[in-house]
Amino acid sequence: MDKAILTKAQAEAIDSILAATHWTAESFVRRHAENSHQWVAPYDVLNRVPLDFIIRALYIGYEVEQTVEEKLLEIYREGLPYRAEPDVKSAFREGMKKACETAGIKVKWARN
């Protein structure tokens, strides 16, 4: 079974609740199963999160979903995943730089 994919806010809410209470994974799951829309701010990001996501997050683990900005920056930093001519790499990175800037992300030009 795969890890749950949570938003950063959901992951922080789960971690915060577990740190502030004496709940076990089992008690957390039971509370969520009883009423999945019981959570109040700042934990309301957990409202209506499917029970299987909570179970997987607590028993298998979770990964935090990247924001669009993080994904664009990662693609920009990685460049092309294969060997390409320098002009192709340059064009790709320039295009990614423009995409990042369009999304409001500032990047420094980096040459490979």
CSV table of N, CA and C in Angstrom, one decimal:
chain,number,residue,atom,x,y,z
A,1,MET,N,0.8,-1.2,0.0
A,1,MET,CA,0.0,0.0,0.0
A,1,MET,C,0.9,1.2,0.0
A,2,ASP,N,0.5,2.2,-0.7
A,2,ASP,CA,1.3,3.5,-0.9
A,2,ASP,C,1.0,4.4,0.3
A,3,LYS,N,2.0,5.3,0.5
A,3,LYS,CA,1.8,6.4,1.5
A,3,LYS,C,0.7,7.3,1.0
A,4,ALA,N,0.1,8.0,2.0
A,4,ALA,CA,-0.9,9.0,1.7
A,4,ALA,C,-0.2,10.2,1.2
A,5,ILE,N,-0.9,10.9,0.3
A,5,ILE,CA,-0.4,12.2,-0.2
A,5,ILE,C,-1.3,13.3,0.4
A,6,LEU,N,-0.7,14.1,1.3
A,6,LEU,CA,-1.4,15.1,2.0
A,6,LEU,C,-0.9,16.5,1.6
A,7,THR,N,-1.8,17.5,1.8
A,7,THR,CA,-1.3,18.8,1.6
A,7,THR,C,-0.4,19.2,2.8
A,8,LYS,N,0.4,20.2,2.7
A,8,LYS,CA,1.3,20.6,3.8
A,8,LYS,C,0.4,20.9,5.0
A,9,ALA,N,-0.7,21.6,4.8
A,9,ALA,CA,-1.5,22.0,6.0
A,9,ALA,C,-2.1,20.8,6.7
A,10,GLN,N,-2.5,19.7,5.9
A,10,GLN,CA,-3.1,18.5,6.5
A,10,GLN,C,-2.0,17.8,7.3
A,11,ALA,N,-0.8,17.7,6.7
A,11,ALA,CA,0.3,17.0,7.4
A,11,ALA,C,0.6,17.7,8.7
A,12,GLU,N,0.7,19.1,8.7
A,12,GLU,CA,1.0,19.9,9.9
A,12,GLU,C,-0.1,19.7,10.9
A,13,ALA,N,-1.4,19.6,10.5
A,13,ALA,CA,-2.5,19.4,11.4
A,13,ALA,C,-2.4,18.1,12.1
A,14,ILE,N,-2.1,17.0,11.4
A,14,ILE,CA,-2.0,15.7,12.0
A,14,ILE,C,-0.8,15.7,13.0
A,15,ASP,N,0.3,16.2,12.6
A,15,ASP,CA,1.5,16.2,13.4
A,15,ASP,C,1.2,17.0,14.7
A,16,SER,N,0.6,18.2,14.5
A,16,SER,CA,0.3,19.0,15.7
A,16,SER,C,-0.7,18.4,16.7
A,17,ILE,N,-1.7,17.7,16.1
A,17,ILE,CA,-2.7,17.1,17.0
A,17,ILE,C,-2.0,16.0,17.8
A,18,LEU,N,-1.2,15.2,17.1
A,18,LEU,CA,-0.5,14.1,17.8
A,18,LEU,C,0.5,14.6,18.8
A,19,ALA,N,1.1,15.7,18.5
A,19,ALA,CA,2.1,16.2,19.5
A,19,ALA,C,1.4,16.8,20.7
A,20,ALA,N,0.2,17.4,20.5
A,20,ALA,CA,-0.4,18.1,21.6
A,20,ALA,C,-1.4,17.2,22.4
A,21,THR,N,-1.6,16.0,22.0
A,21,THR,CA,-2.5,15.1,22.7
A,21,THR,C,-1.8,13.8,23.0
A,22,HIS,N,-2.4,12.9,23.7
A,22,HIS,CA,-1.9,11.6,24.0
A,22,HIS,C,-2.5,10.5,23.1
A,23,TRP,N,-3.1,11.0,22.0
A,23,TRP,CA,-3.7,10.1,21.1
A,23,TRP,C,-2.7,9.1,20.4
A,24,THR,N,-3.2,7.9,20.3
A,24,THR,CA,-2.4,6.9,19.5
A,24,THR,C,-3.0,7.1,18.1
A,25,ALA,N,-2.3,6.4,17.2
A,25,ALA,CA,-2.8,6.3,15.8
A,25,ALA,C,-4.3,5.8,15.8
A,26,GLU,N,-4.5,4.8,16.6
A,26,GLU,CA,-5.8,4.1,16.7
A,26,GLU,C,-6.9,5.1,17.2
A,27,SER,N,-6.6,5.9,18.2
A,27,SER,CA,-7.6,6.8,18.8
A,27,SER,C,-7.8,7.9,17.8
A,28,PHE,N,-6.8,8.3,17.0
A,28,PHE,CA,-7.0,9.4,16.0
A,28,PHE,C,-7.9,8.9,14.9
A,29,VAL,N,-7.7,7.7,14.5
A,29,VAL,CA,-8.5,7.1,13.4
A,29,VAL,C,-10.0,6.9,13.9
A,30,ARG,N,-10.1,6.5,15.2
A,30,ARG,CA,-11.5,6.3,15.7
A,30,ARG,C,-12.2,7.7,15.8
A,31,ARG,N,-11.5,8.7,16.2
A,31,ARG,CA,-12.2,10.0,16.3
A,31,ARG,C,-12.5,10.5,14.9
A,32,HIS,N,-11.7,10.3,13.9
A,32,HIS,CA,-12.0,10.8,12.6
A,32,HIS,C,-13.1,9.9,12.0
A,33,ALA,N,-13.1,8.7,12.3
A,33,ALA,CA,-14.2,7.8,11.7
A,33,ALA,C,-15.5,8.1,12.3
A,34,GLU,N,-15.6,8.6,13.6
A,34,GLU,CA,-16.8,8.9,14.2
A,34,GLU,C,-17.5,10.2,13.6
A,35,ASN,N,-16.6,11.1,13.2
A,35,ASN,CA,-17.1,12.3,12.6
A,35,ASN,C,-16.0,13.0,11.8
A,36,SER,N,-15.9,12.8,10.5
A,36,SER,CA,-14.8,13.3,9.7
A,36,SER,C,-14.9,14.8,9.5
A,37,HIS,N,-15.9,15.5,9.9
A,37,HIS,CA,-16.0,16.9,9.8
A,37,HIS,C,-16.1,17.6,11.1
A,38,GLN,N,-15.5,17.0,12.1
A,38,GLN,CA,-15.5,17.6,13.5
A,38,GLN,C,-14.5,18.6,13.7
A,39,TRP,N,-13.5,18.7,12.9
A,39,TRP,CA,-12.3,19.5,13.2
A,39,TRP,C,-12.6,21.0,13.1
A,40,VAL,N,-12.0,21.7,14.1
A,40,VAL,CA,-12.1,23.2,14.1
A,40,VAL,C,-10.8,23.8,13.8
A,41,ALA,N,-10.8,25.0,13.4
A,41,ALA,CA,-9.5,25.7,13.0
A,41,ALA,C,-8.5,25.6,14.2
A,42,PRO,N,-7.3,25.4,13.9
A,42,PRO,CA,-6.6,25.3,12.6
A,42,PRO,C,-6.6,23.9,12.0
A,43,TYR,N,-7.3,23.0,12.6
A,43,TYR,CA,-7.3,21.6,12.1
A,43,TYR,C,-8.4,21.3,11.2
A,44,ASP,N,-9.2,22.3,10.8
A,44,ASP,CA,-10.3,22.1,9.9
A,44,ASP,C,-9.9,21.7,8.5
A,45,VAL,N,-8.6,21.7,8.2
A,45,VAL,CA,-8.1,21.2,6.9
A,45,VAL,C,-8.3,19.7,6.8
A,46,LEU,N,-8.6,19.0,8.0
A,46,LEU,CA,-8.8,17.6,8.0
A,46,LEU,C,-10.2,17.2,7.8
A,47,ASN,N,-11.1,18.2,7.8
A,47,ASN,CA,-12.6,17.9,7.6
A,47,ASN,C,-12.8,17.2,6.2
A,48,ARG,N,-13.5,16.1,6.3
A,48,ARG,CA,-13.8,15.4,5.1
A,48,ARG,C,-12.6,14.7,4.4
A,49,VAL,N,-11.5,14.7,5.0
A,49,VAL,CA,-10.4,13.9,4.5
A,49,VAL,C,-10.8,12.4,4.6
A,50,PRO,N,-10.7,11.7,3.5
A,50,PRO,CA,-11.2,10.3,3.5
A,50,PRO,C,-10.4,9.5,4.6
A,51,LEU,N,-11.2,8.6,5.3
A,51,LEU,CA,-10.6,7.8,6.3
A,51,LEU,C,-9.4,7.0,5.9
A,52,ASP,N,-9.4,6.5,4.7
A,52,ASP,CA,-8.3,5.7,4.2
A,52,ASP,C,-7.0,6.5,4.1
A,53,PHE,N,-7.2,7.8,3.8
A,53,PHE,CA,-6.0,8.7,3.8
A,53,PHE,C,-5.4,8.9,5.2
A,54,ILE,N,-6.3,9.0,6.2
A,54,ILE,CA,-5.9,9.2,7.6
A,54,ILE,C,-5.2,7.9,8.0
A,55,ILE,N,-5.8,6.8,7.7
A,55,ILE,CA,-5.2,5.5,8.1
A,55,ILE,C,-3.8,5.3,7.5
A,56,ARG,N,-3.7,5.5,6.2
A,56,ARG,CA,-2.4,5.4,5.5
A,56,ARG,C,-1.4,6.3,6.1
A,57,ALA,N,-1.8,7.6,6.3
A,57,ALA,CA,-0.9,8.6,6.8
A,57,ALA,C,-0.3,8.2,8.2
A,58,LEU,N,-1.2,7.6,9.0
A,58,LEU,CA,-0.7,7.3,10.4
A,58,LEU,C,0.0,5.9,10.5
A,59,TYR,N,-0.4,5.0,9.7
A,59,TYR,CA,0.2,3.7,9.8
A,59,TYR,C,1.3,3.4,8.8
A,60,ILE,N,1.2,4.0,7.6
A,60,ILE,CA,2.2,3.7,6.5
A,60,ILE,C,3.1,4.9,6.4
A,61,GLY,N,2.6,6.1,6.5
A,61,GLY,CA,3.3,7.3,6.3
A,61,GLY,C,2.7,8.2,5.3
A,62,TYR,N,3.2,9.4,5.1
A,62,TYR,CA,2.7,10.3,4.1
A,62,TYR,C,3.8,11.1,3.5
A,63,GLU,N,3.4,11.6,2.3
A,63,GLU,CA,4.3,12.5,1.6
A,63,GLU,C,3.5,13.8,1.5
A,64,VAL,N,4.2,14.9,1.5
A,64,VAL,CA,3.5,16.2,1.4
A,64,VAL,C,3.5,16.5,-0.1
A,65,GLU,N,2.3,16.8,-0.6
A,65,GLU,CA,2.0,17.2,-2.0
A,65,GLU,C,2.7,18.5,-2.3
A,66,GLN,N,3.5,18.6,-3.3
A,66,GLN,CA,4.1,19.8,-3.7
A,66,GLN,C,3.1,20.8,-4.3
A,67,THR,N,3.4,22.1,-4.0
A,67,THR,CA,2.6,23.1,-4.6
A,67,THR,C,3.0,23.3,-6.0
A,68,VAL,N,2.2,24.0,-6.8
A,68,VAL,CA,2.6,24.2,-8.2
A,68,VAL,C,3.9,24.9,-8.3
A,69,GLU,N,4.1,25.9,-7.4
A,69,GLU,CA,5.4,26.6,-7.4
A,69,GLU,C,6.6,25.7,-7.1
A,70,GLU,N,6.4,24.8,-6.2
A,70,GLU,CA,7.5,23.8,-5.9
A,70,GLU,C,7.8,22.9,-7.0
A,71,LYS,N,6.7,22.5,-7.7
A,71,LYS,CA,6.8,21.6,-8.9
A,71,LYS,C,7.6,22.3,-10.0
A,72,LEU,N,7.2,23.5,-10.3
A,72,LEU,CA,7.8,24.3,-11.3
A,72,LEU,C,9.3,24.5,-11.0
A,73,LEU,N,9.6,24.9,-9.8
A,73,LEU,CA,11.0,25.1,-9.4
A,73,LEU,C,11.8,23.8,-9.6
A,74,GLU,N,11.2,22.7,-9.2
A,74,GLU,CA,11.9,21.4,-9.3
A,74,GLU,C,12.2,21.1,-10.8
A,75,ILE,N,11.3,21.3,-11.6
A,75,ILE,CA,11.5,21.0,-13.1
A,75,ILE,C,12.5,22.0,-13.6
A,76,TYR,N,12.5,23.2,-13.2
A,76,TYR,CA,13.5,24.2,-13.6
A,76,TYR,C,14.9,23.8,-13.2
A,77,ARG,N,15.0,23.4,-12.0
A,77,ARG,CA,16.3,23.0,-11.4
A,77,ARG,C,16.9,21.8,-12.0
A,78,GLU,N,16.0,20.8,-12.3
A,78,GLU,CA,16.4,19.5,-12.9
A,78,GLU,C,16.8,19.7,-14.4
A,79,GLY,N,16.1,20.6,-15.1
A,79,GLY,CA,16.4,20.7,-16.5
A,79,GLY,C,15.8,19.5,-17.2
A,80,LEU,N,16.4,19.3,-18.4
A,80,LEU,CA,15.9,18.2,-19.2
A,80,LEU,C,16.4,16.8,-18.6
A,81,PRO,N,15.5,15.8,-18.6
A,81,PRO,CA,15.9,14.5,-18.0
A,81,PRO,C,16.8,13.7,-18.9
A,82,TYR,N,17.2,14.2,-20.1
A,82,TYR,CA,18.0,13.4,-21.0
A,82,TYR,C,19.1,14.3,-21.6
A,83,ARG,N,20.1,13.7,-22.2
A,83,ARG,CA,21.1,14.6,-22.8
A,83,ARG,C,20.5,15.3,-24.0
A,84,ALA,N,20.8,16.6,-24.1
A,84,ALA,CA,20.3,17.4,-25.2
A,84,ALA,C,21.4,18.3,-25.6
A,85,GLU,N,21.2,18.8,-26.8
A,85,GLU,CA,22.2,19.8,-27.3
A,85,GLU,C,22.1,21.1,-26.4
A,86,PRO,N,23.1,21.8,-26.2
A,86,PRO,CA,23.1,23.0,-25.4
A,86,PRO,C,22.0,24.0,-25.7
A,87,ASP,N,21.7,24.2,-27.0
A,87,ASP,CA,20.7,25.1,-27.4
A,87,ASP,C,19.3,24.6,-26.9
A,88,VAL,N,19.1,23.3,-26.9
A,88,VAL,CA,17.8,22.8,-26.5
A,88,VAL,C,17.6,22.9,-25.0
A,89,LYS,N,18.7,22.6,-24.2
A,89,LYS,CA,18.7,22.8,-22.8
A,89,LYS,C,18.5,24.3,-22.4
A,90,SER,N,19.1,25.2,-23.2
A,90,SER,CA,18.9,26.6,-22.9
A,90,SER,C,17.5,27.0,-23.2
A,91,ALA,N,16.9,26.6,-24.3
A,91,ALA,CA,15.6,26.9,-24.6
A,91,ALA,C,14.6,26.4,-23.5
A,92,PHE,N,14.8,25.2,-23.1
A,92,PHE,CA,14.0,24.6,-22.1
A,92,PHE,C,14.0,25.4,-20.8
A,93,ARG,N,15.3,25.7,-20.3
A,93,ARG,CA,15.4,26.4,-19.1
A,93,ARG,C,14.9,27.8,-19.2
A,94,GLU,N,15.0,28.4,-20.3
A,94,GLU,CA,14.5,29.8,-20.5
A,94,GLU,C,12.9,29.7,-20.5
A,95,GLY,N,12.4,28.7,-21.1
A,95,GLY,CA,10.9,28.5,-21.0
A,95,GLY,C,10.4,28.3,-19.6
A,96,MET,N,11.1,27.4,-18.9
A,96,MET,CA,10.8,27.2,-17.5
A,96,MET,C,10.9,28.4,-16.6
A,97,LYS,N,11.9,29.2,-16.9
A,97,LYS,CA,12.1,30.5,-16.2
A,97,LYS,C,10.9,31.4,-16.4
A,98,LYS,N,10.5,31.5,-17.6
A,98,LYS,CA,9.3,32.3,-17.9
A,98,LYS,C,8.1,31.8,-17.3
A,99,ALA,N,7.9,30.5,-17.3
A,99,ALA,CA,6.7,29.9,-16.6
A,99,ALA,C,6.7,30.2,-15.1
A,100,CYS,N,7.9,30.0,-14.5
A,100,CYS,CA,8.0,30.3,-13.1
A,100,CYS,C,7.7,31.8,-12.8
A,101,GLU,N,8.3,32.7,-13.6
A,101,GLU,CA,8.0,34.1,-13.4
A,101,GLU,C,6.5,34.4,-13.6
A,102,THR,N,5.9,33.8,-14.6
A,102,THR,CA,4.5,34.0,-14.8
A,102,THR,C,3.7,33.6,-13.6
A,103,ALA,N,4.1,32.6,-12.9
A,103,ALA,CA,3.5,32.1,-11.7
A,103,ALA,C,3.9,32.9,-10.4
A,104,GLY,N,4.7,33.9,-10.6
A,104,GLY,CA,5.2,34.8,-9.5
A,104,GLY,C,6.3,34.2,-8.8
A,105,ILE,N,7.1,33.3,-9.4
A,105,ILE,CA,8.2,32.7,-8.7
A,105,ILE,C,9.5,33.3,-9.3
A,106,LYS,N,10.3,33.9,-8.5
A,106,LYS,CA,11.5,34.4,-9.0
A,106,LYS,C,12.6,33.4,-9.0
A,107,VAL,N,13.3,33.3,-10.1
A,107,VAL,CA,14.4,32.3,-10.2
A,107,VAL,C,15.6,33.0,-10.8
A,108,LYS,N,16.8,32.5,-10.4
A,108,LYS,CA,18.0,33.0,-11.0
A,108,LYS,C,18.4,32.2,-12.1
A,109,TRP,N,18.9,32.8,-13.2
A,109,TRP,CA,19.3,32.1,-14.4
A,109,TRP,C,20.5,31.2,-14.0
A,110,ALA,N,20.4,29.9,-14.3
A,110,ALA,CA,21.5,29.0,-14.0
A,110,ALA,C,21.9,28.3,-15.2
A,111,ARG,N,23.1,28.3,-15.6
A,111,ARG,CA,23.6,27.6,-16.8
A,111,ARG,C,24.1,26.2,-16.4
A,112,ASN,N,23.8,25.3,-17.2
A,112,ASN,CA,24.3,23.9,-17.0
A,112,ASN,C,25.6,23.7,-17.6
